[in-house]
Tab-separated table of C-alpha atoms (C1' of nucleotides) in Angstrom:
chain	number	residue	atom	x	y	z
A	1438	MET	CA	80.707	99.354	114.100
A	1439	SER	CA	80.490	96.082	115.965
A	1440	SER	CA	79.915	93.925	112.868
A	1441	GLN	CA	80.914	90.572	114.351
A	1442	ASN	CA	83.187	90.871	117.346
A	1443	SER	CA	83.084	93.047	120.406
A	1444	SER	CA	86.584	92.979	121.885
A	1445	GLU	CA	89.635	93.850	119.854
A	1446	THR	CA	91.838	91.779	117.581
A	1447	VAL	CA	89.682	88.642	117.747
A	1448	ASP	CA	90.252	87.829	114.121
A	1449	ALA	CA	87.966	85.017	113.033
A	1450	ALA	CA	87.043	82.732	115.912
A	1451	PRO	CA	86.529	79.178	114.706
A	1452	ARG	CA	83.031	77.749	115.034
A	1453	ILE	CA	82.995	74.680	117.223
A	1454	PRO	CA	80.669	71.978	115.884
A	1455	GLN	CA	77.633	71.401	118.097
A	1456	ARG	CA	75.570	68.914	116.184
A	1457	LYS	CA	76.315	65.542	114.705
A	1458	ARG	CA	76.392	66.909	111.181
A	1459	GLY	CA	78.916	69.512	112.202
A	1460	ARG	CA	81.212	66.970	113.765
A	1461	GLU	CA	81.030	64.794	110.680
A	1462	ARG	CA	81.888	67.782	108.537
A	1463	VAL	CA	84.885	68.603	110.635
A	1464	ALA	CA	86.048	65.004	110.435
A	1465	ALA	CA	85.647	64.986	106.652
A	1466	LEU	CA	87.489	68.288	106.379
A	1467	LEU	CA	90.373	67.030	108.471
A	1468	LYS	CA	90.587	63.887	106.425
A	1469	ALA	CA	90.567	65.787	103.156
A	1470	GLY	CA	93.145	68.178	104.530
A	1471	ALA	CA	95.438	65.317	105.446
A	1472	GLU	CA	95.106	63.885	101.952
A	1473	VAL	CA	95.841	67.078	100.116
A	1474	PHE	CA	98.645	68.137	102.435
A	1475	SER	CA	100.348	64.808	101.978
A	1476	GLU	CA	99.964	64.871	98.200
A	1477	LYS	CA	100.945	68.458	97.483
A	1478	GLY	CA	102.782	69.607	100.555
A	1479	TYR	CA	101.597	72.370	102.845
A	1480	GLU	CA	102.212	75.376	100.626
A	1481	ALA	CA	100.901	73.933	97.385
A	1482	ALA	CA	97.785	72.540	99.019
A	1483	THR	CA	94.791	74.781	98.372
A	1484	MET	CA	91.806	75.357	100.600
A	1485	THR	CA	89.534	75.067	97.579
A	1486	GLU	CA	90.708	71.563	96.818
A	1487	ILE	CA	90.439	70.513	100.436
A	1488	ALA	CA	86.861	71.739	100.628
A	1489	ALA	CA	85.966	70.078	97.353
A	1490	ARG	CA	87.455	66.776	98.386
A	1491	ALA	CA	85.500	66.870	101.634
A	1492	GLY	CA	82.325	67.499	99.657
A	1493	ALA	CA	81.922	70.890	101.282
A	1494	SER	CA	81.950	74.472	100.125
A	1495	ILE	CA	84.822	76.806	100.925
A	1496	GLY	CA	82.507	78.724	103.208
A	1497	SER	CA	81.915	75.621	105.289
A	1498	LEU	CA	85.609	74.928	105.530
A	1499	TYR	CA	86.322	78.439	106.707
A	1500	GLN	CA	83.644	78.322	109.388
A	1501	PHE	CA	85.444	75.559	111.225
A	1502	PHE	CA	88.995	76.417	110.217
A	1503	PRO	CA	89.281	80.158	109.713
A	1504	THR	CA	92.766	79.795	108.324
A	1505	LYS	CA	94.799	77.351	106.345
A	1506	GLU	CA	97.371	77.457	109.075
A	1507	LEU	CA	94.805	76.612	111.767
A	1508	LEU	CA	93.670	73.595	109.783
A	1509	ALA	CA	97.246	72.395	109.518
A	1510	LYS	CA	97.816	73.080	113.188
A	1511	ALA	CA	94.776	71.072	114.231
A	1512	LEU	CA	95.946	68.083	112.222
A	1513	HIS	CA	99.505	68.420	113.379
A	1514	GLU	CA	98.594	68.575	117.028
A	1515	ALA	CA	96.376	65.530	116.774
A	1516	TYR	CA	99.225	63.642	115.151
A	1517	LEU	CA	101.666	64.701	117.827
A	1518	ALA	CA	99.318	63.385	120.468
A	1519	ASP	CA	99.071	60.081	118.597
A	1520	LEU	CA	102.818	59.926	118.351
A	1521	SER	CA	103.190	60.491	122.024
A	1522	SER	CA	100.809	57.696	122.932
A	1523	MET	CA	102.545	55.379	120.523
A	1524	LEU	CA	105.812	56.073	122.316
A	1525	GLU	CA	104.108	55.497	125.640
A	1526	GLY	CA	102.829	52.181	124.319
A	1527	VAL	CA	106.321	51.099	123.353
A	1528	ARG	CA	107.548	52.045	126.765
A	1529	GLN	CA	104.970	49.957	128.572
A	1530	GLU	CA	105.493	47.055	126.279
A	1531	ALA	CA	109.270	46.995	126.007
A	1532	SER	CA	110.427	48.443	129.312
A	1533	GLY	CA	113.271	46.402	130.723
A	1534	GLN	CA	114.191	44.910	127.388
A	1535	SER	CA	117.550	45.327	125.716
A	1536	ALA	CA	118.246	48.489	123.809
A	1537	ALA	CA	118.245	46.509	120.583
A	1538	GLY	CA	114.784	45.166	121.312
A	1539	MET	CA	113.606	48.648	122.151
A	1540	ALA	CA	115.040	49.936	118.887
A	1541	ASP	CA	113.154	47.266	116.981
A	1542	ARG	CA	109.875	48.171	118.622
A	1543	LEU	CA	110.494	51.821	118.006
A	1544	PHE	CA	111.243	51.232	114.361
A	1545	ASP	CA	108.117	49.173	113.905
A	1546	GLY	CA	105.955	51.603	115.803
A	1547	LEU	CA	107.149	54.612	113.926
A	1548	LEU	CA	106.863	53.020	110.535
A	1549	ALA	CA	103.299	52.027	111.313
A	1550	PHE	CA	102.517	55.488	112.661
A	1551	LEU	CA	103.771	57.191	109.537
A	1552	ALA	CA	102.256	54.725	107.152
A	1553	GLU	CA	98.880	55.725	108.552
A	1554	ARG	CA	99.643	59.434	108.568
A	1555	PRO	CA	101.355	60.317	105.316
A	1556	ALA	CA	100.720	64.006	105.878
A	1557	PHE	CA	102.794	64.095	109.014
A	1558	SER	CA	106.088	65.156	107.505
A	1559	ALA	CA	104.480	67.830	105.343
A	1560	LEU	CA	102.847	69.298	108.452
A	1561	ALA	CA	105.903	68.975	110.630
A	1562	GLU	CA	108.102	70.749	108.119
A	1563	ARG	CA	105.814	73.570	107.039
A	1564	ARG	CA	107.494	76.931	107.198
A	1565	ASP	CA	104.858	79.085	108.878
A	1566	ILE	CA	104.999	76.981	112.005
A	1567	ASP	CA	105.440	78.753	115.282
A	1568	LYS	CA	109.113	78.633	116.066
A	1569	GLU	CA	108.912	78.468	119.824
A	1570	GLN	CA	106.262	75.772	119.557
A	1571	LYS	CA	108.508	73.767	117.279
A	1572	ARG	CA	111.335	73.948	119.752
A	1573	LYS	CA	109.081	72.820	122.572
A	1574	THR	CA	107.696	69.926	120.587
A	1575	GLY	CA	111.137	68.717	119.610
A	1576	ALA	CA	112.295	68.919	123.193
A	1577	ALA	CA	109.287	66.980	124.451
A	1578	MET	CA	109.809	64.232	121.912
A	1579	ARG	CA	113.468	63.901	122.652
A	1580	GLU	CA	112.671	63.744	126.321
A	1581	GLN	CA	110.157	60.995	125.815
A	1582	ILE	CA	112.574	58.980	123.708
A	1583	ALA	CA	115.290	59.549	126.268
A	1584	GLY	CA	112.885	58.132	128.844
A	1585	LEU	CA	112.428	55.108	126.645
A	1586	LEU	CA	116.144	54.564	126.379
A	1587	ALA	CA	116.487	54.999	130.121
A	1588	SER	CA	113.929	52.280	130.783
A	1589	THR	CA	116.143	49.829	128.974
A	1590	SER	CA	117.682	46.864	130.782
A	1591	GLN	CA	121.067	48.535	130.722
A	1592	PRO	CA	120.584	52.301	130.669
A	1593	PHE	CA	122.756	54.800	128.817
A	1594	PRO	CA	125.292	57.211	130.237
A	1595	LYS	CA	123.424	60.396	131.031
A	1596	ALA	CA	125.860	62.499	129.057
A	1597	ARG	CA	124.892	60.874	125.774
A	1598	ARG	CA	121.247	60.159	126.420
A	1599	GLU	CA	119.945	63.334	124.831
A	1600	ALA	CA	122.107	62.926	121.752
A	1601	MET	CA	121.073	59.296	121.399
A	1602	ALA	CA	117.442	60.310	121.484
A	1603	ALA	CA	118.064	62.876	118.788
A	1604	VAL	CA	119.862	60.303	116.674
A	1605	VAL	CA	116.972	57.910	117.008
A	1606	LEU	CA	114.627	60.648	115.842
A	1607	GLN	CA	116.761	61.434	112.848
A	1608	LEU	CA	117.073	57.809	111.859
A	1609	MET	CA	113.342	57.372	112.042
A	1610	LYS	CA	112.923	60.277	109.668
A	1611	VAL	CA	115.260	58.575	107.243
A	1612	ALA	CA	113.360	55.320	107.482
A	1613	VAL	CA	110.239	57.230	106.642
A	1614	SER	CA	111.608	59.210	103.750
A	1615	LEU	CA	112.640	55.862	102.370
A	1616	SER	CA	109.001	54.908	102.007
A	1617	SER	CA	108.989	56.983	98.830
A	1618	GLU	CA	111.853	54.951	97.393
A	1619	GLU	CA	110.416	53.173	94.395
A	1620	ASP	CA	112.771	50.215	94.221
A	1621	ALA	CA	111.246	47.965	96.885
A	1622	ASP	CA	114.299	45.748	97.156
A	1623	ARG	CA	116.586	48.641	97.799
A	1624	ARG	CA	114.124	50.148	100.250
A	1625	ARG	CA	114.053	46.986	102.311
A	1626	ALA	CA	117.807	46.541	102.125
A	1627	VAL	CA	118.449	50.071	103.323
A	1628	GLN	CA	115.883	49.862	106.100
A	1629	PHE	CA	117.571	46.661	107.223
A	1630	GLU	CA	120.972	48.331	107.292
A	1631	LEU	CA	119.632	51.307	109.198
A	1632	ARG	CA	118.066	49.070	111.803
A	1633	GLN	CA	121.259	47.071	112.239
A	1634	MET	CA	123.322	50.202	112.391
A	1635	LEU	CA	121.181	51.754	115.096
A	1636	LYS	CA	121.108	48.599	117.168
A	1637	GLY	CA	124.850	48.198	116.893
A	1638	HIS	CA	125.386	51.778	117.901
A	1639	LEU	CA	123.070	51.618	120.895
A	1640	ASN	CA	124.879	48.481	121.981
A	1641	SER	CA	128.340	49.951	121.682
A	1642	VAL	CA	127.370	53.029	123.654
A	1643	GLN	CA	125.848	50.945	126.414
A	1644	VAL	CA	128.949	48.772	126.668
A	1645	ALA	CA	131.302	51.713	126.731
B	653	MET	CA	111.406	89.992	61.622
B	654	SER	CA	113.339	87.226	63.240
B	655	SER	CA	113.571	89.097	66.557
B	656	GLN	CA	115.258	86.296	68.524
B	657	ASN	CA	114.033	82.822	67.705
B	658	SER	CA	112.944	81.152	64.494
B	659	SER	CA	111.417	77.733	65.265
B	660	GLU	CA	108.122	77.171	67.094
B	661	THR	CA	107.191	76.559	70.716
B	662	VAL	CA	110.497	77.822	72.012
B	663	ASP	CA	108.896	79.318	75.063
B	664	ALA	CA	111.328	81.789	76.479
B	665	ALA	CA	114.865	80.743	75.620
B	666	PRO	CA	117.269	82.046	78.226
B	667	ARG	CA	119.679	84.702	77.061
B	668	ILE	CA	123.263	83.600	77.486
B	669	PRO	CA	125.493	86.418	78.709
B	670	GLN	CA	128.051	87.501	76.115
B	671	ARG	CA	129.720	90.453	77.683
B	672	LYS	CA	131.425	91.000	80.982
B	673	ARG	CA	128.542	92.990	82.368
B	674	GLY	CA	126.144	90.187	81.542
B	675	ARG	CA	128.253	87.574	83.258
B	676	GLU	CA	128.499	89.731	86.349
B	677	ARG	CA	124.756	90.163	86.351
B	678	VAL	CA	124.201	86.444	86.135
B	679	ALA	CA	126.620	85.869	88.977
B	680	ALA	CA	124.853	88.459	91.120
B	681	LEU	CA	121.471	86.962	90.288
B	682	LEU	CA	122.612	83.477	91.227
B	683	LYS	CA	124.063	84.724	94.468
B	684	ALA	CA	120.887	86.604	95.348
B	685	GLY	CA	118.837	83.564	94.418
B	686	ALA	CA	120.861	81.347	96.706
B	687	GLU	CA	120.381	83.806	99.550
B	688	VAL	CA	116.651	84.142	99.180
B	689	PHE	CA	116.055	80.440	98.563
B	690	SER	CA	117.966	79.547	101.696
B	691	GLU	CA	116.170	82.132	103.805
B	692	LYS	CA	112.601	81.590	102.638
B	693	GLY	CA	112.601	78.198	100.989
B	694	TYR	CA	111.922	77.608	97.321
B	695	GLU	CA	108.196	78.300	97.230
B	696	ALA	CA	108.149	81.370	99.421
B	697	ALA	CA	111.076	82.933	97.630
B	698	THR	CA	109.912	85.593	95.173
B	699	MET	CA	111.504	86.600	91.922
B	700	THR	CA	110.942	90.244	92.793
B	701	GLU	CA	112.998	89.960	95.932
B	702	ILE	CA	115.760	88.068	94.172
B	703	ALA	CA	116.006	90.715	91.479
B	704	ALA	CA	115.979	93.504	94.044
B	705	ARG	CA	118.677	91.886	96.108
B	706	ALA	CA	120.855	91.496	93.031
B	707	GLY	CA	120.395	95.175	92.246
B	708	ALA	CA	118.607	94.300	89.024
B	709	SER	CA	115.147	94.785	87.612
B	710	ILE	CA	112.745	91.878	87.226
B	711	GLY	CA	113.098	92.192	83.501
B	712	SER	CA	116.820	91.596	83.744
B	713	LEU	CA	116.324	88.572	85.913
B	714	TYR	CA	113.855	87.068	83.459
B	715	GLN	CA	116.168	87.573	80.505
B	716	PHE	CA	118.737	85.210	81.938
B	717	PHE	CA	116.408	82.950	83.889
B	718	PRO	CA	113.049	82.790	82.112
B	719	THR	CA	111.511	80.880	84.989
B	720	LYS	CA	111.838	80.625	88.717
B	721	GLU	CA	112.307	76.914	88.281
B	722	LEU	CA	115.139	77.378	85.806
B	723	LEU	CA	116.936	79.652	88.228
B	724	ALA	CA	116.621	77.018	90.929
B	725	LYS	CA	117.714	74.325	88.532
B	726	ALA	CA	120.815	76.230	87.502
B	727	LEU	CA	121.836	76.660	91.116
B	728	HIS	CA	121.004	73.092	91.997
B	729	GLU	CA	122.987	71.620	89.123
B	730	ALA	CA	126.014	73.708	89.944
B	731	TYR	CA	125.807	72.478	93.519
B	732	LEU	CA	125.512	68.864	92.419
B	733	ALA	CA	128.624	69.262	90.300
B	734	ASP	CA	130.443	70.703	93.311
B	735	LEU	CA	129.262	67.796	95.398
B	736	SER	CA	130.537	65.335	92.859
B	737	SER	CA	133.973	66.898	92.731
B	738	MET	CA	134.063	66.950	96.502
B	739	LEU	CA	133.457	63.202	96.470
B	740	GLU	CA	136.138	62.759	93.847
B	741	GLY	CA	138.513	64.747	96.041
B	742	VAL	CA	137.812	62.465	98.978
B	743	ARG	CA	138.496	59.479	96.798
B	744	GLN	CA	141.864	60.721	95.651
B	745	GLU	CA	142.844	61.755	99.127
B	746	ALA	CA	141.597	58.808	101.130
B	747	SER	CA	141.879	55.919	98.716
B	748	GLY	CA	143.445	52.919	100.420
B	749	GLN	CA	142.555	54.166	103.892
B	750	SER	CA	140.309	52.338	106.309
B	751	ALA	CA	136.559	52.654	105.923
B	752	ALA	CA	136.421	54.641	109.142
B	753	GLY	CA	138.941	57.116	107.820
B	754	MET	CA	136.975	57.379	104.622
B	755	ALA	CA	133.809	58.029	106.614
B	756	ASP	CA	135.526	60.807	108.524
B	757	ARG	CA	136.687	62.513	105.342
B	758	LEU	CA	133.229	62.158	103.876
B	759	PHE	CA	131.613	63.761	106.874
B	760	ASP	CA	134.076	66.618	106.930
B	761	GLY	CA	133.714	67.220	103.248
B	762	LEU	CA	129.965	67.225	103.397
B	763	LEU	CA	129.756	69.552	106.367
B	764	ALA	CA	132.069	72.019	104.659
B	765	PHE	CA	130.077	71.730	101.459
B	766	LEU	CA	126.834	72.517	103.244
B	767	ALA	CA	128.239	75.331	105.291
B	768	GLU	CA	129.147	77.119	102.073
B	769	ARG	CA	125.850	76.340	100.332
B	770	PRO	CA	122.996	76.941	102.759
B	771	ALA	CA	120.481	76.904	99.929
B	772	PHE	CA	121.286	73.343	98.967
B	773	SER	CA	118.620	71.591	100.983
B	774	ALA	CA	115.915	74.018	99.927
B	775	LEU	CA	116.804	73.356	96.298
B	776	ALA	CA	117.179	69.617	96.691
B	777	GLU	CA	113.781	69.274	98.320
B	778	ARG	CA	111.718	71.578	96.133
B	779	ARG	CA	108.584	69.922	94.851
B	780	ASP	CA	108.569	70.849	91.186
B	781	ILE	CA	111.751	68.921	90.549
B	782	ASP	CA	111.842	66.548	87.598
B	783	LYS	CA	111.230	63.024	88.826
B	784	GLU	CA	113.295	61.112	86.330
B	785	GLN	CA	116.149	63.527	86.831
B	786	LYS	CA	115.932	62.980	90.556
B	787	ARG	CA	116.186	59.224	90.095
B	788	LYS	CA	119.207	59.563	87.846
B	789	THR	CA	120.940	61.895	90.249
B	790	GLY	CA	120.393	59.496	93.119
B	791	ALA	CA	121.735	56.582	91.093
B	792	ALA	CA	124.828	58.493	90.051
B	793	MET	CA	125.542	59.520	93.624
B	794	ARG	CA	125.140	55.989	94.924
B	795	GLU	CA	127.503	54.742	92.267
B	796	GLN	CA	130.116	57.299	93.156
B	797	ILE	CA	129.849	56.470	96.843
B	798	ALA	CA	130.068	52.763	96.075
B	799	GLY	CA	133.280	53.513	94.219
B	800	LEU	CA	134.584	55.290	97.288
B	801	LEU	CA	133.804	52.342	99.509
B	802	ALA	CA	135.405	49.972	97.034
B	803	SER	CA	138.641	51.947	97.119
B	804	THR	CA	138.946	51.299	100.831
B	805	SER	CA	141.826	49.274	102.286
B	806	GLN	CA	139.527	46.370	103.014
B	807	PRO	CA	136.677	46.407	100.512
B	808	PHE	CA	133.112	45.418	101.225
B	809	PRO	CA	131.380	42.219	100.198
B	810	LYS	CA	129.868	42.905	96.802
B	811	ALA	CA	126.445	41.798	97.972
B	812	ARG	CA	126.144	44.662	100.452
B	813	ARG	CA	128.091	47.333	98.644
B	814	GLU	CA	125.040	48.887	97.010
B	815	ALA	CA	123.094	48.916	100.239
B	816	MET	CA	126.008	50.421	102.126
B	817	ALA	CA	126.318	53.178	99.556
B	818	ALA	CA	122.614	53.873	99.917
B	819	VAL	CA	122.972	54.025	103.681
B	820	VAL	CA	125.815	56.479	103.413
B	821	LEU	CA	123.725	58.579	101.066
B	822	GLN	CA	120.830	58.563	103.510
B	823	LEU	CA	123.056	59.550	106.374
B	824	MET	CA	124.348	62.388	104.282
B	825	LYS	CA	120.781	63.532	103.841
B	826	VAL	CA	120.356	63.495	107.592
B	827	ALA	CA	123.416	65.658	107.910
B	828	VAL	CA	121.779	67.984	105.404
B	829	SER	CA	118.567	68.237	107.353
B	830	LEU	CA	120.562	68.748	110.521
B	831	SER	CA	122.188	71.838	109.120
B	832	SER	CA	118.974	73.665	110.025
B	833	GLU	CA	119.130	72.635	113.674
B	834	GLU	CA	119.538	75.822	115.646
B	835	ASP	CA	121.029	74.518	118.861
B	836	ALA	CA	124.678	74.318	117.863
B	837	ASP	CA	125.621	72.071	120.753
B	838	ARG	CA	123.001	69.536	119.933
B	839	ARG	CA	123.789	69.712	116.246
B	840	ARG	CA	127.397	68.878	116.952
B	841	ALA	CA	126.461	66.122	119.380
B	842	VAL	CA	124.144	64.465	116.893
B	843	GLN	CA	126.670	64.794	114.116
B	844	PHE	CA	129.213	63.140	116.361
B	845	GLU	CA	126.884	60.238	117.069
B	846	LEU	CA	126.063	59.821	113.403
B	847	ARG	CA	129.742	59.721	112.580
B	848	GLN	CA	130.485	57.109	115.209
B	849	MET	CA	127.501	55.070	114.212
B	850	LEU	CA	128.451	55.018	110.566
B	851	LYS	CA	132.057	54.120	111.295
B	852	GLY	CA	131.020	51.324	113.593
B	853	HIS	CA	128.634	49.942	111.065
B	854	LEU	CA	131.100	50.045	108.200
B	855	ASN	CA	133.585	48.274	110.391
B	856	SER	CA	131.217	45.523	111.431
B	857	VAL	CA	130.213	44.835	107.853
B	858	GLN	CA	133.814	44.660	106.704
B	859	VAL	CA	134.738	42.259	109.458
B	860	ALA	CA	131.781	39.988	108.846
C	69	DG	C1'	54.391	76.739	112.915
C	70	DA	C1'	57.289	80.544	114.920
C	71	DG	C1'	61.682	81.516	116.546
C	72	DT	C1'	66.443	80.492	117.273
C	73	DT	C1'	70.687	78.371	116.441
C	74	DT	C1'	73.680	75.827	113.719
C	75	DT	C1'	75.307	74.713	109.374
C	76	DG	C1'	75.835	75.581	104.371
C	77	DT	C1'	76.820	78.201	100.059
C	78	DG	C1'	79.631	80.296	96.383
C	79	DA	C1'	80.396	84.674	94.093
C	80	DG	C1'	83.708	87.909	94.492
C	81	DG	C1'	87.166	91.154	97.023
C	82	DA	C1'	91.864	91.815	98.075
C	83	DC	C1'	96.146	90.700	97.253
C	84	DA	C1'	100.398	88.489	95.836
C	85	DT	C1'	103.333	86.625	92.401
C	86	DG	C1'	105.127	84.716	88.055
C	87	DC	C1'	106.013	86.537	83.888
C	88	DT	C1'	105.591	89.674	79.284
C	89	DC	C1'	106.584	93.391	76.411
C	90	DA	C1'	107.437	97.748	74.411
C	91	DT	C1'	110.943	100.554	74.756
C	92	DA	C1'	115.294	102.633	76.255
C	93	DT	C1'	120.266	102.600	77.016
C	94	DA	C1'	124.863	100.880	76.819
C	95	DA	C1'	128.565	98.590	74.356
C	96	DC	C1'	130.744	96.955	70.471
C	97	DT	C1'	131.948	96.939	65.171
C	98	DC	C1'	132.891	99.238	60.939
D	1055	DG	C1'	128.693	108.486	63.405
D	1056	DA	C1'	125.764	104.666	61.705
D	1057	DG	C1'	124.324	100.203	62.543
D	1058	DT	C1'	123.881	96.203	65.286
D	1059	DT	C1'	123.705	93.497	69.177
D	1060	DA	C1'	123.488	92.883	74.137
D	1061	DT	C1'	121.625	94.458	78.287
D	1062	DA	C1'	118.184	97.047	81.255
D	1063	DT	C1'	113.767	98.656	82.803
D	1064	DG	C1'	109.302	98.493	85.204
D	1065	DA	C1'	104.390	99.105	84.392
D	1066	DG	C1'	101.005	95.946	83.982
D	1067	DC	C1'	98.753	91.470	82.573
D	1068	DA	C1'	97.169	86.953	83.851
D	1069	DT	C1'	96.446	84.042	87.198
D	1070	DG	C1'	95.891	81.837	91.360
D	1071	DT	C1'	94.718	81.713	96.215
D	1072	DC	C1'	93.245	83.098	100.805
D	1073	DC	C1'	89.461	84.575	102.808
D	1074	DT	C1'	84.810	87.493	103.515
D	1075	DC	C1'	80.109	88.178	103.419
D	1076	DA	C1'	75.308	88.333	102.667
D	1077	DC	C1'	72.168	85.247	102.590
D	1078	DA	C1'	69.872	80.396	102.417
D	1079	DA	C1'	68.659	76.064	104.338
D	1080	DA	C1'	68.516	72.751	107.777
D	1081	DA	C1'	67.834	71.255	112.570
D	1082	DC	C1'	66.426	71.948	116.988
D	1083	DT	C1'	63.228	74.181	120.762
D	1084	DC	C1'	58.836	75.691	122.328
DNA sequence: GAGTTTTGTGAGGACATGCTCATATAACTC
DNA sequence: GAGTTATATGAGCATGTCCTCACAAAACTC
């Protein structure tokens, strides 16, 4: 009886770090997790390797992150928050500009964001992600981007705003997936074309 | 002696079906594989489930496909061949048309292709794919698309032809990733925007 | 130092999955 | 029917991975 929890179905509550050492451990674990997730992908990443790379034992890892999925979730949520503030930064900085200028800032911001967080796509695309949560997150991001587009010097027709936001998202994903293109010349050429294409499209929709 | 192979290190040569029953089995196994791969993704798909869904035993499955990866590869290569003939079809049918018309045909062809092969993206994105092979496949596809663009009524400047082909390829990948978007309205809206955007861009480059 | 809390450890349990193999059955040839 | 080849079967092996647990060592409080 009793063993470790009193109420029912409280499977494995994570231990929240209280001391400095604990917080440093958690930071190291998150960092190692990000590395391994980005190198191997979510499924192929192993908890053993993550612990080893953080210089910790598996037991330590599991005290703070009782589940592989919870570790991924913690990282993912932190990244989403970063993403959101990056978008907010673009908004404050480029509000009132032309749509093309906004697109440039967005491109730059997102490329920088992803360059610093190579695990992002692996976490965003993992299969055991909560479906409803995924839907909500996507909706929130599209809404924020739509807000960006609306703060442009010459706003978009409401009817197409949502779709434009979704297109921007998709194009950003392409720009990112290009970062694994080995031929640097081609990578730059394609990123250039994508940027031009998006700016031209935004323009044409505004004019229409 | 002899059993089935003579030389050394021939780890598990696949058995090629000789009789009608064997060919039917292989067909059923491929079909079941496509189903499970598309539902669960490559890594989470299990050989046991594939065999069961094909109405075969695991042993049977492993006689024709000695490895999970070989099963995926067989499916993937068949799909790539289909894709290539689809592109060839577009070329024969739309050669001499405007770039916009070509883009429309391309989009239609690709959407139809994907609708019939829901496992394609799971197979194309699996991690244990051969890297050199991947590079070759990409190069071949870009070349074929460049040929398409060149057969247009008003061809592209040579300097940008390669980049344009790469852009088209990337946009096709977006369309692929969009096929998993659940909200059908949004999926259609985004596909519409992508189509318009590509057509506009092709146009502007031709004119320039 | 005694007592308490937090953090650390790693062997091993439980389980899933890719794959093998000895053996059986069907189909085809003569 | 005898002989041969192709196909079928599924128990079980090998392996890898998530996670647990009993206990140890710090670190902090008094």
